Amino acid sequence: MATAALYFRASALSMACFLLAVPLLMAQDPSNLSLEHYSKTCPNAEHVVRAEMECAVRDEPRNAALMLRLHFHDCFVQGCDGSVLLDDTATMIGEKQADQNVNSLKGFEVVDKIKAKLEAECPGTVSCADLLAIAARDAVVLVGGPYWDVPVGRLDSKEASLDLANKDIPTAEQGLVTLISKFWEKGLDATDMVALVGSHTIGFARCANFRDRIYGDFEMTSKYNPASATYLSKLKEICPMDGGDDNISAMDSHTSSTFDNAYFETLIKGEGLLNSDQEMWSSIAGYSTADTVNKYWADPALFFKQFSDSMVKMGNITNPAGGEVRKTCRFVNT
């Protein structure tokens, strides 16, 4: 199994005054993440997560994609701080209500089960943010994808941000330049973006997110190929012009339960389900991303290596405001 190279990029933080004003929060510096963080305080943490993920994926294979997506949506808002897991309260509307999350972000019950096991093993020790990072790795491995070592030591935020979730999480309708910019703002480059989007090989999308694509330029990007036309007809049965917003389709129509590089072939054929994905191949601005798509389709080992590296890089985005280790992932400690 390939072991991912570790990226420790500490960004300059101007939070000193804020942190002094809130003594209960510990500053979160990504350079403090390590592979040994729980070696003494909870040495079986990864084994606990792995065992629960094995059960979850065996019971429902889609749980692999759900956990991976939870980690991604967590890291893109305030950093990887577990904020996506917070339920709404009387004083806060959480990130679960964001446009890209509502009615589609799932897997919270799996998180609850894992957290309960971790609390029984090591009370108040393993953060929900670390839980997500480890579970996402295990999810990928369990459906045939690469392994990487997960640096741990993240803290859980005490706040969520609906506004940032609506602003920062990429959407299915956005063009390539906007998408690259959103990744760049998180310290991720275009190579990271293409690799991370490759995880859609095990993903599913709601009709509401691909309707414009299949009734728009799908035929043009697929060059009116008869085989593509058959696939398009099936998609239109799943996703009519009106209604059926919550109907879902696999983004990889061939190997949706296996983590592989097949989704890149889908893009090369012009059959990408989401406009945002197809842009990486078909956009006139996508000369560099198209080349990367080609490379990952031609060389699965190269894709696996870059995906592992990019997952570590994304996972090292921490919340400079710091936080705590929640006892339950849905609510801050009281």
XYZ file of C-alpha atoms in Angstrom:
334
model
C 0.000 0.000 0.000
C 1.260 3.451 -0.876
C 1.959 5.771 2.023
C 1.189 9.396 1.316
C 3.860 12.035 1.671
C 3.017 14.386 4.511
C 2.479 18.039 3.854
C 2.822 20.399 6.776
C 2.157 23.915 5.559
C 1.804 26.384 8.395
C 0.219 29.613 7.192
C 0.894 32.934 8.851
C -1.862 33.531 11.371
C -2.937 36.884 12.744
C -5.179 35.534 15.491
C -3.136 36.294 18.623
C -5.438 38.953 20.015
C -8.513 36.851 19.336
C -7.043 33.810 21.021
C -6.058 35.788 24.097
C -9.631 37.003 24.342
C -10.992 33.434 24.206
C -8.799 31.390 26.565
C -10.931 28.234 26.287
C -9.919 27.803 22.644
C -6.551 26.339 21.736
C -4.854 27.676 18.621
C -4.735 25.173 15.787
C -1.470 25.082 13.841
C -1.333 22.490 11.039
C 2.330 21.879 11.749
C 1.254 20.368 15.082
C -0.552 17.516 13.368
C 1.331 14.243 13.618
C 0.987 10.516 13.129
C 1.730 9.927 16.823
C -0.824 12.272 18.385
C -2.908 9.472 19.888
C -0.114 6.942 20.370
C -0.332 7.229 24.177
C -3.757 8.734 24.810
C -5.789 6.503 22.453
C -3.547 3.982 20.678
C -6.511 2.027 19.268
C -8.272 5.046 17.771
C -7.642 4.115 14.144
C -8.617 0.492 14.765
C -11.934 1.622 16.275
C -12.685 3.828 13.275
C -11.675 1.135 10.805
C -13.881 -1.519 12.445
C -16.927 0.747 12.362
C -16.250 1.789 8.778
C -15.990 -1.842 7.717
C -19.462 -2.444 9.156
C -20.884 0.732 7.609
C -19.564 0.026 4.113
C -20.582 -3.636 4.283
C -24.119 -2.620 5.266
C -24.340 0.132 2.660
C -21.506 0.600 0.116
C -22.580 4.211 -0.507
C -21.380 5.046 3.014
C -17.844 5.168 1.611
C -18.714 8.090 -0.651
C -20.799 9.754 2.064
C -17.928 9.817 4.556
C -15.457 11.063 1.970
C -17.833 13.877 1.019
C -18.370 14.837 4.667
C -14.614 15.269 5.125
C -14.318 17.345 1.952
C -17.204 19.652 2.879
C -15.794 19.983 6.386
C -12.327 21.024 5.237
C -13.596 23.606 2.743
C -15.348 25.622 5.464
C -13.145 27.044 8.235
C -10.691 24.172 7.750
C -11.013 20.551 8.872
C -12.667 21.272 12.201
C -15.804 19.154 12.375
C -18.012 22.217 11.908
C -20.055 20.441 9.224
C -21.281 17.995 11.870
C -22.884 20.583 14.158
C -26.677 20.528 14.373
C -28.706 23.727 14.318
C -29.411 25.339 17.668
C -31.613 28.178 18.849
C -28.755 30.598 18.212
C -27.008 29.071 15.196
C -27.974 27.751 11.770
C -25.309 25.236 10.875
C -23.604 24.209 7.661
C -26.017 21.328 7.117
C -28.459 23.914 5.748
C -26.029 25.214 3.102
C -27.105 24.978 -0.530
C -24.558 22.254 -1.299
C -25.394 20.262 1.844
C -29.123 20.387 2.478
C -30.966 17.255 1.330
C -27.722 15.699 0.102
C -25.065 15.577 2.826
C -25.507 12.298 4.693
C -23.572 9.885 6.879
C -24.096 11.645 10.211
C -25.462 8.497 11.851
C -22.271 6.658 10.901
C -20.268 9.441 12.548
C -22.419 9.127 15.685
C -21.700 5.393 15.922
C -17.948 5.853 15.469
C -17.821 8.679 17.997
C -19.715 6.605 20.586
C -17.160 3.805 20.195
C -14.257 6.251 20.489
C -15.739 7.826 23.614
C -16.117 4.383 25.172
C -12.487 3.594 24.325
C -10.910 6.970 25.174
C -13.334 9.553 26.624
C -12.814 13.139 25.512
C -9.711 12.349 23.474
C -10.327 11.918 19.731
C -11.785 14.911 17.911
C -14.658 14.666 15.458
C -12.468 16.372 12.850
C -9.869 13.600 13.188
C -12.640 11.010 13.109
C -13.742 12.336 9.710
C -10.195 12.414 8.325
C -9.489 8.814 9.367
C -12.908 7.552 8.271
C -12.511 9.169 4.843
C -9.209 7.355 4.337
C -10.694 4.052 5.459
C -13.716 4.592 3.205
C -11.467 4.895 0.173
C -9.398 1.852 1.088
C -12.472 -0.302 1.724
C -13.719 0.227 -1.844
C -10.394 -0.430 -3.529
C -8.641 2.918 -3.324
C -5.219 3.918 -2.008
C -4.024 4.068 1.594
C -2.354 7.084 3.153
C -1.191 7.900 6.665
C -3.452 10.489 8.318
C -1.778 13.150 10.477
C -4.021 13.795 13.501
C -4.429 16.304 16.292
C -7.181 18.511 14.838
C -9.551 20.348 17.142
C -13.300 20.685 16.796
C -14.635 24.173 16.218
C -17.229 25.652 18.536
C -19.017 27.376 15.671
C -20.286 26.600 12.183
C -20.661 29.053 9.313
C -23.607 28.809 6.954
C -22.381 31.857 5.047
C -18.920 30.394 4.427
C -20.411 27.043 3.451
C -22.560 28.736 0.810
C -19.569 30.760 -0.384
C -16.644 28.333 -0.256
C -17.964 24.895 -1.251
C -17.704 24.398 -5.039
C -20.979 23.933 -6.894
C -21.959 21.798 -9.863
C -22.731 24.794 -12.077
C -19.489 26.700 -11.660
C -16.954 27.177 -14.431
C -13.362 26.023 -14.379
C -11.765 29.371 -13.518
C -14.056 29.780 -10.506
C -13.392 26.227 -9.367
C -9.624 26.596 -9.600
C -9.901 29.834 -7.633
C -11.902 28.159 -4.868
C -9.328 25.405 -4.494
C -6.477 27.915 -4.668
C -7.997 29.859 -1.769
C -7.648 26.704 0.328
C -4.002 26.193 -0.621
C -4.839 23.537 -3.213
C -3.709 23.834 -6.823
C -5.282 22.614 -10.062
C -3.480 19.274 -9.822
C -4.961 18.724 -6.373
C -8.383 19.707 -7.698
C -8.363 17.178 -10.538
C -7.135 14.420 -8.240
C -9.715 15.143 -5.548
C -12.547 15.331 -8.074
C -11.493 11.837 -9.119
C -13.203 10.664 -5.932
C -16.471 11.110 -7.849
C -15.738 7.639 -9.156
C -17.710 6.420 -6.091
C -20.015 9.425 -5.878
C -23.689 9.998 -6.566
C -25.368 13.246 -7.587
C -28.872 14.608 -7.133
C -30.958 15.358 -10.193
C -31.108 19.003 -9.103
C -27.333 19.192 -9.560
C -27.110 17.593 -13.013
C -30.393 18.559 -14.694
C -28.909 21.608 -16.426
C -26.025 19.489 -17.664
C -28.052 16.688 -19.264
C -30.555 19.078 -20.844
C -27.746 21.412 -21.832
C -24.405 20.655 -23.498
C -24.143 16.916 -22.703
C -24.773 15.904 -26.319
C -22.205 18.382 -27.586
C -19.417 17.360 -25.194
C -20.079 13.680 -25.913
C -19.918 14.460 -29.640
C -23.366 12.977 -30.313
C -21.982 9.480 -29.806
C -24.785 6.857 -30.077
C -23.531 5.059 -26.973
C -23.548 8.335 -25.066
C -27.068 9.017 -26.327
C -28.258 5.775 -24.726
C -26.664 6.798 -21.426
C -28.219 10.249 -21.720
C -31.676 8.740 -22.207
C -31.269 6.777 -18.974
C -30.209 9.918 -17.150
C -33.276 11.766 -18.415
C -35.488 8.960 -17.113
C -33.921 9.460 -13.686
C -34.010 13.242 -13.920
C -37.003 14.710 -15.805
C -37.218 18.366 -16.759
C -39.595 18.964 -13.862
C -39.645 17.227 -10.498
C -37.479 14.453 -9.123
C -34.881 16.813 -7.663
C -33.787 14.241 -5.090
C -33.453 11.357 -7.558
C -29.824 10.250 -7.724
C -27.445 8.806 -10.285
C -23.946 7.403 -9.952
C -21.331 9.758 -11.349
C -19.328 6.777 -12.609
C -21.820 4.724 -14.611
C -19.517 1.689 -14.865
C -17.719 1.075 -11.542
C -19.578 3.224 -9.018
C -18.833 0.895 -6.088
C -15.082 0.744 -6.764
C -12.552 3.503 -6.220
C -10.581 3.562 -9.472
C -9.602 5.952 -12.260
C -12.613 5.171 -14.471
C -14.254 8.540 -13.909
C -11.541 10.217 -15.934
C -12.525 8.117 -18.947
C -16.059 9.404 -18.453
C -14.772 12.968 -18.746
C -12.705 12.147 -21.828
C -15.839 10.724 -23.459
C -17.619 13.979 -22.630
C -20.051 12.176 -20.340
C -19.251 13.872 -17.043
C -22.451 14.071 -15.015
C -21.655 17.417 -13.414
C -20.842 20.498 -15.428
C -18.090 21.385 -12.946
C -16.347 18.045 -13.611
C -16.716 18.089 -17.382
C -15.206 21.576 -17.426
C -11.837 20.068 -16.493
C -11.764 18.323 -19.864
C -13.965 20.369 -22.171
C -13.413 23.971 -21.114
C -11.313 26.163 -23.391
C -9.533 27.225 -20.200
C -8.782 23.623 -19.318
C -5.639 22.935 -21.319
C -3.664 22.034 -18.179
C -6.473 20.229 -16.372
C -7.321 18.231 -19.507
C -3.721 17.044 -19.657
C -3.941 15.967 -16.001
C -7.214 14.115 -16.661
C -5.474 12.266 -19.503
C -2.541 11.315 -17.300
C -4.744 9.981 -14.505
C -6.786 7.905 -16.946
C -3.629 6.467 -18.498
C -1.872 5.770 -15.195
C -4.012 4.661 -12.219
C -0.951 4.454 -9.956
C -0.182 8.110 -10.662
C -3.769 9.047 -9.804
C -3.711 7.045 -6.575
C -0.432 8.651 -5.494
C -1.610 12.188 -6.207
C -5.008 11.564 -4.636
C -3.321 10.366 -1.444
C -1.007 13.373 -1.369
C -3.854 15.790 -2.058
C -6.020 14.261 0.673
C -3.237 14.801 3.205
C -2.750 18.340 1.920
C -6.469 19.100 2.207
C -6.659 17.419 5.603
C -3.926 19.710 6.887
C -6.153 22.768 6.446
C -6.938 23.614 10.053
C -9.068 26.272 11.721
C -6.736 28.932 13.156
C -9.369 29.794 15.745
C -8.722 26.474 17.434
C -11.377 24.655 19.396
C -12.008 21.649 21.606
C -12.530 17.894 21.515
C -16.296 17.439 21.420
C -17.954 14.702 23.439
C -20.625 14.386 20.772
C -20.067 15.517 17.224
C -23.448 17.219 16.818
C -23.047 19.772 19.642
C -20.297 21.758 21.306
C -19.341 20.862 24.834
C -21.230 22.550 27.665
